[in-house]
Coordinates of C-alpha atoms in Angstrom, one line a residue:
X167 CA -10.3 -0.4 27.6
X168 CA -8.6 0.7 24.3
X169 CA -4.9 0.8 24.1
X170 CA -2.3 1.6 21.5
X171 CA -0.1 -1.5 21.7
X172 CA 0.1 -4.9 20.1
X173 CA -3.2 -6.2 21.6
X174 CA -5.2 -3.0 21.2
X175 CA -7.4 -4.3 18.4
X176 CA -8.6 -7.1 20.7
X177 CA -10.5 -4.5 22.7
X178 CA -13.1 -4.5 19.9
X179 CA -15.6 -7.3 20.3
X180 CA -16.3 -7.6 16.6
X181 CA -12.7 -7.9 15.8
X182 CA -12.2 -10.6 18.4
X183 CA -14.8 -12.7 16.6
X184 CA -13.1 -12.1 13.3
X185 CA -9.7 -12.9 14.8
X186 CA -10.9 -16.1 16.4
X187 CA -12.2 -17.3 13.0
X188 CA -8.9 -16.4 11.5
X189 CA -6.9 -18.4 14.1
X190 CA -9.0 -21.5 13.5
X191 CA -8.9 -21.5 9.8
X192 CA -5.2 -20.8 9.7
X193 CA -4.4 -23.8 11.8
X194 CA -6.8 -25.8 9.6
X195 CA -5.0 -24.7 6.5
X196 CA -1.7 -26.1 7.7
X197 CA -3.2 -29.3 8.9
X198 CA -4.8 -29.6 5.5
X199 CA -1.4 -29.0 3.8
X200 CA 0.4 -31.6 5.8
X201 CA -2.3 -34.2 5.2
X202 CA -2.4 -33.5 1.4
X203 CA 1.3 -33.9 1.1
X204 CA 1.2 -37.1 3.1
X205 CA -1.6 -38.5 1.1
X206 CA -0.1 -37.7 -2.3
X207 CA 3.5 -38.5 -1.6
X208 CA 3.3 -41.4 0.8
X209 CA 0.0 -43.2 0.5
X210 CA -0.6 -42.7 -3.2
X211 CA 3.2 -42.5 -4.1
X212 CA 2.5 -39.8 -6.8
X213 CA 6.1 -38.6 -6.7
X214 CA 7.4 -35.1 -7.6
X215 CA 4.8 -34.7 -10.3
X216 CA 1.9 -35.2 -7.9
X217 CA 3.4 -32.7 -5.4
X218 CA 3.9 -30.2 -8.2
X219 CA 0.3 -30.6 -9.3
X220 CA -0.9 -29.9 -5.7
X221 CA 1.2 -26.7 -5.6
X222 CA -0.2 -25.6 -9.0
X223 CA -3.8 -26.4 -8.0
X224 CA -3.3 -24.2 -4.9
X225 CA -1.8 -21.3 -6.9
X226 CA -3.8 -21.1 -10.2
X227 CA -7.1 -19.9 -8.7
X228 CA -5.4 -16.9 -7.1
X229 CA -4.0 -15.9 -10.5
X230 CA -7.2 -16.5 -12.5
X231 CA -10.1 -15.9 -10.1
X232 CA -8.9 -13.5 -7.4
X233 CA -9.6 -10.2 -9.3
X234 CA -13.1 -11.5 -10.3
X235 CA -13.8 -12.6 -6.7
X236 CA -12.9 -9.1 -5.6
X237 CA -15.8 -7.7 -7.5
X238 CA -18.2 -10.1 -5.8
X239 CA -16.7 -9.4 -2.4
X240 CA -17.5 -5.7 -2.9
X241 CA -21.1 -6.5 -4.0
X242 CA -22.2 -9.0 -1.4
X243 CA -22.6 -8.8 2.4
X244 CA -19.3 -9.6 4.0
X245 CA -20.6 -11.6 6.9
X246 CA -22.8 -13.9 4.7
X247 CA -19.9 -14.3 2.2
X248 CA -17.5 -15.4 4.9
X249 CA -19.9 -17.9 6.5
X250 CA -20.9 -19.4 3.1
X251 CA -17.2 -19.7 2.1
X252 CA -16.3 -21.4 5.4
X253 CA -19.1 -23.9 5.1
X254 CA -18.3 -24.6 1.4
X255 CA -14.7 -25.2 2.3
X256 CA -15.7 -27.5 5.1
X257 CA -17.8 -29.6 2.6
X258 CA -15.0 -29.6 0.0
X259 CA -12.4 -30.8 2.5
X260 CA -14.8 -33.6 3.6
X261 CA -14.9 -34.5 -0.1
X262 CA -11.2 -35.3 0.1
X263 CA -12.3 -38.4 2.1
X264 CA -14.1 -39.8 -1.0
X265 CA -11.4 -38.9 -3.6
X266 CA -10.4 -42.1 -5.4
X267 CA -7.3 -40.6 -6.9
X268 CA -5.2 -37.5 -7.7
X269 CA -7.5 -36.0 -10.5
X270 CA -10.5 -35.8 -8.2
X271 CA -8.5 -34.6 -5.3
X272 CA -7.0 -31.8 -7.4
X273 CA -10.5 -30.8 -8.6
X274 CA -11.7 -30.5 -5.0
X275 CA -8.5 -28.5 -4.0
X276 CA -9.0 -26.1 -6.9
X277 CA -12.6 -25.5 -5.8
X278 CA -11.6 -25.0 -2.2
X279 CA -8.9 -22.5 -3.1
X280 CA -11.3 -20.7 -5.5
X281 CA -13.8 -20.3 -2.6
X282 CA -10.9 -18.9 -0.6
X283 CA -10.3 -16.2 -3.2
X284 CA -13.7 -14.8 -2.3
X285 CA -13.3 -15.2 1.5
X286 CA -10.1 -13.3 1.9
X287 CA -11.2 -10.0 0.3
X288 CA -14.4 -10.2 2.2
X289 CA -12.4 -10.7 5.4
X290 CA -10.2 -7.7 4.6
X291 CA -13.2 -5.6 4.0
X292 CA -14.7 -6.6 7.3
X293 CA -11.5 -5.8 9.1
X294 CA -11.8 -2.2 8.1
X295 CA -15.4 -2.1 9.4
X296 CA -14.8 -3.6 12.8
X297 CA -11.5 -1.9 13.7
X298 CA -10.9 1.9 13.9
X299 CA -8.0 3.3 11.9
X300 CA -6.0 3.8 15.1
X301 CA -6.0 0.0 15.6
X302 CA -5.5 -1.2 12.0
X303 CA -1.8 -1.6 12.3
X304 CA -2.2 -3.7 15.5
X305 CA -4.9 -5.8 13.9
X306 CA -2.6 -6.5 10.9
X307 CA 0.3 -7.3 13.2
X308 CA -1.9 -9.8 15.1
X309 CA -2.9 -11.4 11.8
X310 CA 0.8 -11.7 10.9
X311 CA 1.6 -13.1 14.3
X312 CA -1.0 -15.8 13.8
X313 CA 0.3 -16.6 10.3
X314 CA 3.9 -17.1 11.6
X315 CA 2.9 -19.1 14.6
X316 CA 0.8 -21.4 12.5
X317 CA 3.7 -22.0 10.2
X318 CA 5.5 -23.5 13.1
X319 CA 2.7 -25.1 15.2
X320 CA 0.4 -26.0 12.3
X321 CA 2.6 -28.6 10.7
X322 CA 3.5 -30.0 14.1
X323 CA -0.1 -30.4 15.0
X324 CA -0.8 -31.9 11.5
X325 CA 2.0 -34.4 12.1
X326 CA 0.5 -35.5 15.4
X327 CA -2.9 -35.9 13.7
X328 CA -1.3 -37.9 10.9
X329 CA 0.3 -40.2 13.4
X330 CA -2.9 -40.7 15.3
X331 CA -5.6 -40.7 12.7
X332 CA -3.9 -40.6 9.3
X333 CA -4.6 -38.1 6.4
X334 CA -8.4 -38.7 6.5
X335 CA -8.6 -37.9 10.2
X336 CA -6.6 -34.7 9.6
X337 CA -9.1 -33.7 6.9
X338 CA -12.0 -34.1 9.3
X339 CA -10.3 -31.8 11.8
X340 CA -9.6 -29.3 9.1
X341 CA -13.3 -29.3 8.0
X342 CA -14.3 -28.9 11.7
X343 CA -12.1 -25.7 11.9
X344 CA -14.0 -24.2 9.0
X345 CA -17.3 -25.1 10.5
X346 CA -16.3 -23.6 13.9
X347 CA -15.1 -20.5 12.1
X348 CA -18.5 -20.1 10.4
X349 CA -20.2 -20.5 13.7
X350 CA -18.1 -17.8 15.3
X351 CA -18.5 -15.4 12.3
X352 CA -22.3 -15.8 12.6
X353 CA -22.1 -13.8 15.8
X354 CA -20.7 -10.7 14.0
X355 CA -22.8 -7.6 13.9
X356 CA -21.9 -5.5 10.9
X357 CA -23.6 -2.4 9.4
X358 CA -26.0 -3.2 6.6
X359 CA -24.4 -2.9 3.3
X360 CA -25.8 -0.8 0.5
X361 CA -27.3 -2.8 -2.3
X362 CA -24.6 -3.7 -4.8
X363 CA -26.0 -6.8 -6.4
X364 CA -26.9 -7.6 -10.0
X365 CA -30.4 -6.2 -10.0
X366 CA -32.9 -7.1 -12.6
X367 CA -31.2 -5.7 -15.7
X368 CA -30.4 -7.7 -18.9
X369 CA -27.6 -10.2 -19.0
X370 CA -25.5 -8.1 -21.4
X371 CA -25.9 -5.0 -19.2
X372 CA -24.9 -7.0 -16.2
X373 CA -21.7 -8.2 -18.0
X374 CA -20.9 -4.7 -18.8
X375 CA -21.4 -3.6 -15.2
X376 CA -19.2 -6.4 -14.0
X377 CA -16.4 -5.4 -16.4
X378 CA -16.8 -1.8 -15.3
X379 CA -16.5 -2.7 -11.6
X380 CA -13.5 -4.9 -12.3
X381 CA -11.8 -2.1 -14.2
X382 CA -12.5 0.3 -11.3
X383 CA -10.3 -1.8 -9.0
X384 CA -7.4 -1.7 -11.5
X385 CA -7.8 2.0 -12.3
X386 CA -7.9 2.9 -8.6
X387 CA -4.6 1.0 -7.9
X388 CA -2.9 2.4 -11.0
X389 CA -3.9 5.9 -10.1
X390 CA -2.9 5.8 -6.4
X391 CA 0.7 6.5 -5.7
X392 CA 0.5 5.0 -2.2
X393 CA -0.7 1.7 -3.5
X394 CA 1.8 1.6 -6.4
X395 CA 4.7 2.0 -4.0
X396 CA 3.3 -0.5 -1.6
X397 CA 2.7 -3.1 -4.4
X398 CA 6.2 -2.5 -5.9
X399 CA 7.8 -2.8 -2.5
X400 CA 6.0 -6.1 -1.6
X401 CA 6.6 -7.5 -5.1
X402 CA 10.3 -6.9 -5.0
X403 CA 10.6 -8.3 -1.5
X404 CA 8.6 -11.4 -2.4
X405 CA 10.7 -12.1 -5.5
X406 CA 14.1 -11.4 -4.0
X407 CA 13.5 -13.0 -0.6
X408 CA 11.9 -16.2 -2.1
X409 CA 14.7 -16.5 -4.6
X410 CA 17.0 -16.5 -1.5
X411 CA 14.8 -18.7 0.6
X412 CA 14.6 -21.5 -2.1
X413 CA 18.4 -21.6 -2.2
X414 CA 18.9 -21.6 1.6
X415 CA 20.1 -25.2 1.9
X416 CA 22.8 -24.5 -0.7
X417 CA 23.6 -21.3 1.2
X418 CA 24.4 -23.2 4.3
X419 CA 26.7 -25.4 2.4
X420 CA 28.5 -22.4 0.9
X421 CA 28.9 -21.0 4.4
X422 CA 30.3 -24.2 5.8
X423 CA 27.3 -24.8 8.0
X424 CA 26.3 -28.4 8.8
X425 CA 22.9 -29.6 7.5
X426 CA 21.9 -30.2 11.1
X427 CA 21.5 -26.4 11.5
X428 CA 19.1 -26.2 8.6
X429 CA 16.1 -26.8 10.8
X430 CA 17.2 -24.3 13.4
X431 CA 17.9 -21.7 10.7
X432 CA 14.3 -22.0 9.4
X433 CA 13.0 -21.8 12.9
X434 CA 15.1 -18.7 13.5
X435 CA 13.5 -17.0 10.5
X436 CA 10.1 -17.8 11.9
X437 CA 11.0 -16.6 15.4
X438 CA 12.3 -13.3 13.9
X439 CA 9.0 -13.0 12.0
X440 CA 7.0 -13.5 15.1
X441 CA 9.1 -10.9 16.9
X442 CA 8.7 -8.5 14.0
X443 CA 4.9 -8.7 14.1
X444 CA 4.9 -7.9 17.9
X445 CA 7.3 -5.0 17.5
X446 CA 5.4 -3.4 14.6
X447 CA 2.1 -3.9 16.4
X448 CA 3.4 -2.5 19.7
X449 CA 5.5 0.5 18.5
X450 CA 4.9 0.8 14.8
X451 CA 2.4 3.7 15.1
X452 CA 5.3 5.9 16.3
X453 CA 6.8 5.9 12.8
X454 CA 5.8 7.1 9.4
X455 CA 4.4 4.2 7.4
X456 CA 6.7 4.7 4.4
X457 CA 9.8 5.2 6.5
X458 CA 9.0 1.9 8.3
X459 CA 8.3 0.1 5.0
X460 CA 11.5 1.4 3.3
X461 CA 13.7 0.8 6.4
X462 CA 12.4 -2.8 6.7
X463 CA 13.1 -3.4 3.0
X464 CA 16.6 -1.9 3.2
X465 CA 17.5 -3.8 6.3
X466 CA 16.3 -7.1 4.8
X467 CA 18.4 -6.4 1.7
X468 CA 21.5 -5.6 3.6
X469 CA 21.3 -8.8 5.6
X470 CA 20.8 -10.9 2.5
X471 CA 23.7 -9.1 0.8
X472 CA 26.0 -9.9 3.8
X473 CA 25.2 -13.6 3.5
X474 CA 25.9 -13.4 -0.3
X475 CA 29.2 -11.6 0.3
X476 CA 30.3 -14.2 2.8
X477 CA 29.6 -16.9 0.3
X478 CA 31.5 -15.0 -2.4
X479 CA 34.6 -14.3 -0.3
X480 CA 34.7 -17.7 1.6
X481 CA 34.2 -15.9 4.9
X482 CA 33.6 -18.3 7.8
X483 CA 32.4 -17.9 11.4
X484 CA 30.9 -20.1 14.0
X485 CA 27.8 -21.7 12.4
X486 CA 25.5 -20.8 15.3
X487 CA 26.3 -17.1 14.7
X488 CA 24.3 -17.3 11.4
X489 CA 21.1 -18.0 13.3
X490 CA 20.7 -14.3 14.5
X491 CA 21.2 -13.2 10.8
X492 CA 18.4 -15.6 9.8
X493 CA 16.2 -14.2 12.6
X494 CA 17.0 -10.7 11.5
X495 CA 15.8 -11.5 7.9
X496 CA 12.5 -12.8 9.3
X497 CA 12.1 -9.8 11.6
X498 CA 12.8 -7.2 8.9
X499 CA 10.7 -8.8 6.1
X500 CA 7.7 -9.0 8.4
X501 CA 7.7 -5.2 8.7
X502 CA 7.1 -5.0 5.0
X503 CA 4.2 -7.5 5.0
X504 CA 2.4 -5.8 7.9
X505 CA 2.8 -2.2 6.7
X506 CA 1.8 -3.2 3.2
X507 CA -1.6 -4.4 4.4
X508 CA -2.0 -1.3 6.5
X509 CA -1.3 1.0 3.6
X510 CA -3.8 -0.8 1.4
X511 CA -6.5 -0.5 4.1
X512 CA -5.8 3.1 4.8
X513 CA -5.7 4.1 1.2
X514 CA -8.8 2.3 -0.1
X515 CA -12.4 3.4 0.2
X516 CA -14.6 0.7 1.9
X517 CA -16.6 0.1 -1.3
X518 CA -13.5 -0.8 -3.2
X519 CA -11.7 -2.9 -0.6
X520 CA -12.4 -6.3 -2.1
X521 CA -11.3 -5.4 -5.6
X522 CA -8.2 -3.5 -4.5
X523 CA -7.1 -6.2 -2.1
X524 CA -7.2 -8.8 -4.9
X525 CA -5.6 -6.6 -7.5
X526 CA -2.6 -5.6 -5.4
X527 CA -1.9 -9.2 -4.7
X528 CA -1.8 -10.4 -8.3
X529 CA 1.7 -9.4 -9.0
X530 CA 3.2 -10.7 -5.7
X531 CA 1.5 -14.0 -6.4
X532 CA 3.0 -14.3 -9.8
X533 CA 6.4 -13.5 -8.5
X534 CA 6.0 -15.9 -5.6
X535 CA 5.6 -18.7 -8.1
X536 CA 8.3 -17.6 -10.5
X537 CA 11.0 -16.5 -8.0
X538 CA 12.3 -20.0 -7.1
X539 CA 12.7 -20.9 -10.7
X540 CA 14.5 -17.7 -11.6
X541 CA 16.7 -17.8 -8.5
X542 CA 17.8 -21.4 -9.3
X543 CA 18.5 -20.5 -12.9
X544 CA 20.6 -17.5 -11.9
X545 CA 22.5 -19.6 -9.3
X546 CA 23.5 -22.0 -12.0
X547 CA 24.4 -19.2 -14.4
X548 CA 26.4 -16.7 -12.3
X549 CA 26.8 -18.5 -9.0
X550 CA 25.0 -18.5 -5.7
X551 CA 27.0 -15.8 -4.0
X552 CA 26.4 -13.3 -6.8
X553 CA 22.6 -14.1 -6.7
X554 CA 22.4 -13.4 -3.0
X555 CA 24.6 -10.3 -3.1
X556 CA 22.7 -8.9 -6.1
X557 CA 19.3 -9.6 -4.6
X558 CA 20.2 -8.1 -1.3
X559 CA 21.8 -4.9 -2.7
X560 CA 18.8 -4.6 -5.1
X561 CA 16.4 -4.8 -2.2
X562 CA 18.3 -2.3 -0.2
X563 CA 18.5 0.1 -3.1
X564 CA 14.7 -0.2 -3.7
X565 CA 14.1 0.6 0.0
X566 CA 16.1 3.8 -0.4
X567 CA 14.2 4.6 -3.7
X568 CA 10.8 4.1 -2.1
X569 CA 11.8 6.2 0.8
X570 CA 12.7 9.0 -1.6
X571 CA 9.5 8.5 -3.6
X572 CA 7.2 8.4 -0.7
X573 CA 4.1 10.6 -1.2
X574 CA 4.4 14.2 0.0
X575 CA 0.7 14.5 0.4
X576 CA -2.5 12.4 0.5
X577 CA -2.8 10.2 -2.5
X578 CA -6.3 9.4 -3.6
X579 CA -8.0 7.8 -6.7
X580 CA -8.0 9.5 -10.0
X581 CA -11.0 11.7 -10.6
X582 CA -14.0 9.7 -11.8
X583 CA -12.3 6.3 -11.0
X584 CA -15.3 5.2 -9.0
X585 CA -17.7 7.9 -9.9
X586 CA -16.6 9.8 -6.8
X587 CA -14.9 13.1 -6.1
X588 CA -11.4 14.3 -7.3
X589 CA -8.3 12.6 -6.0
X590 CA -7.7 15.0 -3.1
X591 CA -11.0 14.1 -1.4
X592 CA -10.2 10.4 -0.7
X593 CA -8.2 8.8 2.0
X594 CA -4.5 8.2 1.5
X595 CA -1.6 8.1 3.8
X596 CA 0.3 11.4 4.1
X597 CA 4.1 11.2 4.2
X598 CA 4.2 13.3 7.3
X599 CA 1.5 11.2 9.1
X600 CA 2.7 8.8 11.7
X601 CA 0.9 5.5 11.9
X602 CA -2.4 6.1 13.6
X603 CA -1.7 9.8 14.0
X604 CA -4.1 12.6 13.0
X605 CA -5.4 12.2 9.5
X606 CA -5.4 14.8 6.8
X607 CA -8.5 17.0 7.3
X608 CA -9.7 16.2 3.8
X609 CA -9.5 12.5 4.5
X610 CA -11.9 12.7 7.5
X611 CA -15.3 11.3 6.4
X612 CA -18.6 12.4 7.7
X613 CA -21.9 10.8 7.5
X614 CA -24.8 12.3 5.7
X615 CA -28.2 12.5 7.4
X616 CA -29.8 10.4 4.7
X617 CA -27.0 7.8 4.4
X618 CA -28.1 4.2 3.6
X619 CA -25.5 2.6 5.8
X620 CA -23.0 3.3 8.6
X621 CA -20.4 2.4 6.0
X622 CA -20.7 6.0 5.0
X623 CA -18.9 6.9 8.2
X624 CA -16.0 4.5 7.6
X625 CA -12.5 5.9 7.1
X626 CA -11.5 5.8 3.5
X627 CA -14.9 6.5 2.0
X628 CA -14.8 9.4 -0.6
X629 CA -16.3 12.5 0.8
X630 CA -18.6 13.9 -1.8
X631 CA -19.7 17.5 -2.3
X632 CA -21.7 18.9 0.5
X633 CA -20.6 16.1 3.0
X634 CA -17.4 17.7 4.4
X635 CA -17.4 19.7 7.6
X636 CA -19.0 23.1 7.2
X637 CA -15.7 25.0 7.3
X638 CA -12.0 24.4 7.1
X639 CA -11.7 25.2 10.8
X640 CA -14.1 22.3 11.5
X641 CA -12.0 20.0 9.4
X642 CA -8.8 21.0 11.2
X643 CA -10.4 19.9 14.4
X644 CA -11.2 16.4 13.1
X645 CA -8.3 14.6 14.8
X646 CA -7.9 11.0 15.8
X647 CA -10.7 11.0 18.3
X648 CA -13.2 12.2 15.8
X649 CA -11.8 9.8 13.2
X650 CA -12.1 6.9 15.7
X651 CA -15.7 7.8 16.5
X652 CA -16.6 8.1 12.8
X653 CA -15.1 4.6 12.4
X654 CA -17.5 3.4 15.0
X655 CA -20.5 4.7 13.0
X656 CA -21.1 8.0 14.7
X657 CA -22.5 10.9 12.6
X658 CA -21.1 14.5 12.8
X659 CA -23.5 16.0 10.4
X660 CA -24.7 19.3 11.6
X661 CA -22.2 19.4 14.5
X662 CA -21.1 22.9 15.7
X663 CA -17.5 23.9 16.0
X664 CA -17.8 23.8 19.8
X665 CA -19.2 20.3 19.7
X666 CA -16.4 19.1 17.5
X667 CA -13.8 20.7 19.7
X668 CA -15.2 18.9 22.8
X669 CA -15.2 15.6 20.9
X670 CA -11.7 16.2 19.6
X671 CA -10.5 16.5 23.2
X672 CA -11.8 13.1 24.2
X673 CA -9.1 10.6 25.4
X674 CA -8.7 7.2 23.6
X675 CA -10.2 5.5 26.6
X676 CA -13.3 7.7 26.5
X677 CA -13.6 7.2 22.7
X678 CA -13.5 3.4 23.3
X679 CA -16.2 3.5 25.9
X680 CA -18.5 5.5 23.5
X681 CA -17.7 3.2 20.6
X682 CA -18.3 0.1 22.7
X683 CA -21.7 1.3 23.9
X684 CA -22.6 2.3 20.3
X685 CA -21.6 -1.2 19.0
X686 CA -23.6 -2.9 21.7
X687 CA -26.7 -0.8 21.1
X688 CA -26.4 -1.1 17.3
X689 CA -26.1 -4.9 17.5
X690 CA -29.1 -5.2 19.7
X691 CA -31.5 -2.8 18.0
X692 CA -30.4 -2.9 14.4
X693 CA -33.1 -5.3 13.5
X694 CA -35.8 -3.0 14.9
X695 CA -34.7 0.3 13.5
X696 CA -35.5 1.2 9.9
X697 CA -32.8 3.9 9.6
X698 CA -29.8 3.1 11.8
X699 CA -28.7 6.8 11.6
X700 CA -31.8 7.9 13.6
X701 CA -30.9 6.0 16.8
X702 CA -30.5 9.4 18.3
X703 CA -28.6 12.7 18.3
X704 CA -25.1 13.6 17.4
X705 CA -23.3 10.7 19.1
X706 CA -25.9 7.9 18.5

């Protein structure tokens, strides 16, 4: 039965499959990381240069290939893409076993990460297909929860595997997690995607089309106020928090904290982050998205500034009392990460999800790489205390600025950005909309009688001329119940005002029952029905 709390997304079977694959591959990634470091640093004795090369090999594909991969993620069927990527990564990890030295290992690592740049946008696009908008925040919170738990448990499990089987044994386990993820994802039942492949045109025409599709992702982001604020918020947080995080051992020294508390301090940040994902997933929908984003950012900045001020003034207190401060930084910063993904998903049409997801992550990725270097240089130049105080106050000020700049109405793509309708006809996140609350009437999609795919009924798809409800009154009645049913693939084309009123009054539990039956039937009969929109009547 559907709920509204932290675990509500797990009530959707298709999401459970996606989530299980995510858990397996996340643990595998950390096992892989620990094994790579062990192999390069200890067995091959490659030193600092070898470890730096591993870090660069894991980062460069995201900077170079991610926007290009986003185009393919929007063209190709998500399920097949994810399965192929998992199998390819399993094969590449097994290739580590045969690597004679660092150059070959780095080549395989670059290839594996390059495949991952295609998997992630396909996964994000799938998430918006299998989870209704009312459960998106909970789904992102669960993903964040897994990420934080794996940061703690993954290296520990990797260490055990290293002790028992060595780096090669850990690589085999990592490959097995990818293979198991592919097997789980093969059970997904997704709506058939409209054709978006290369077609049979000339090579030059295809290159032009690829450039056009790539440009559409950038144009959509640059023309969408919601996404610009979200990207700016995440970028500032990544840069300032990582500049602080890199200097954390020196911070403890400045505060008079013994090095024995360094491990507990890092653990406190992780515990705070885990708690943050639970809190946002459980109660985040009660708050406006931008208020939650800005408040999390401001609170993170204030805590960092307090640490910097203590370092500047020589303030001292019992070392253990700094652990709650570290936990608070982890808790507050998690709110930014979770809400960022939620805003991207709520503001992006389904057919642009892959491109937009990769575009909005380019700047944070660049800053993630540069922040430690800039932070270290500034610490040498002006002093550690000033760096932390300035970073914290800057983050708090940006939180206040983003709160002031939050959109006053629905922000959509610029007219013509994707060949769709004007900006006010696409999904954004109204400033007065609480997370998961009723959407703006103009953002409620409907499904045309001749649609090629149930994707047309997904939240976030531009509503073209003639596809909106027949009157403004009908649109006003399209509340969260109708929105959730549309997310499940139901058509409202031709519905009367009385029918819409009845559906609008359905409880979340009733909506979930209807959607679960629809998902079951669609999965069973999709292969036997030429037009999935003709499975029957208004509801089916």
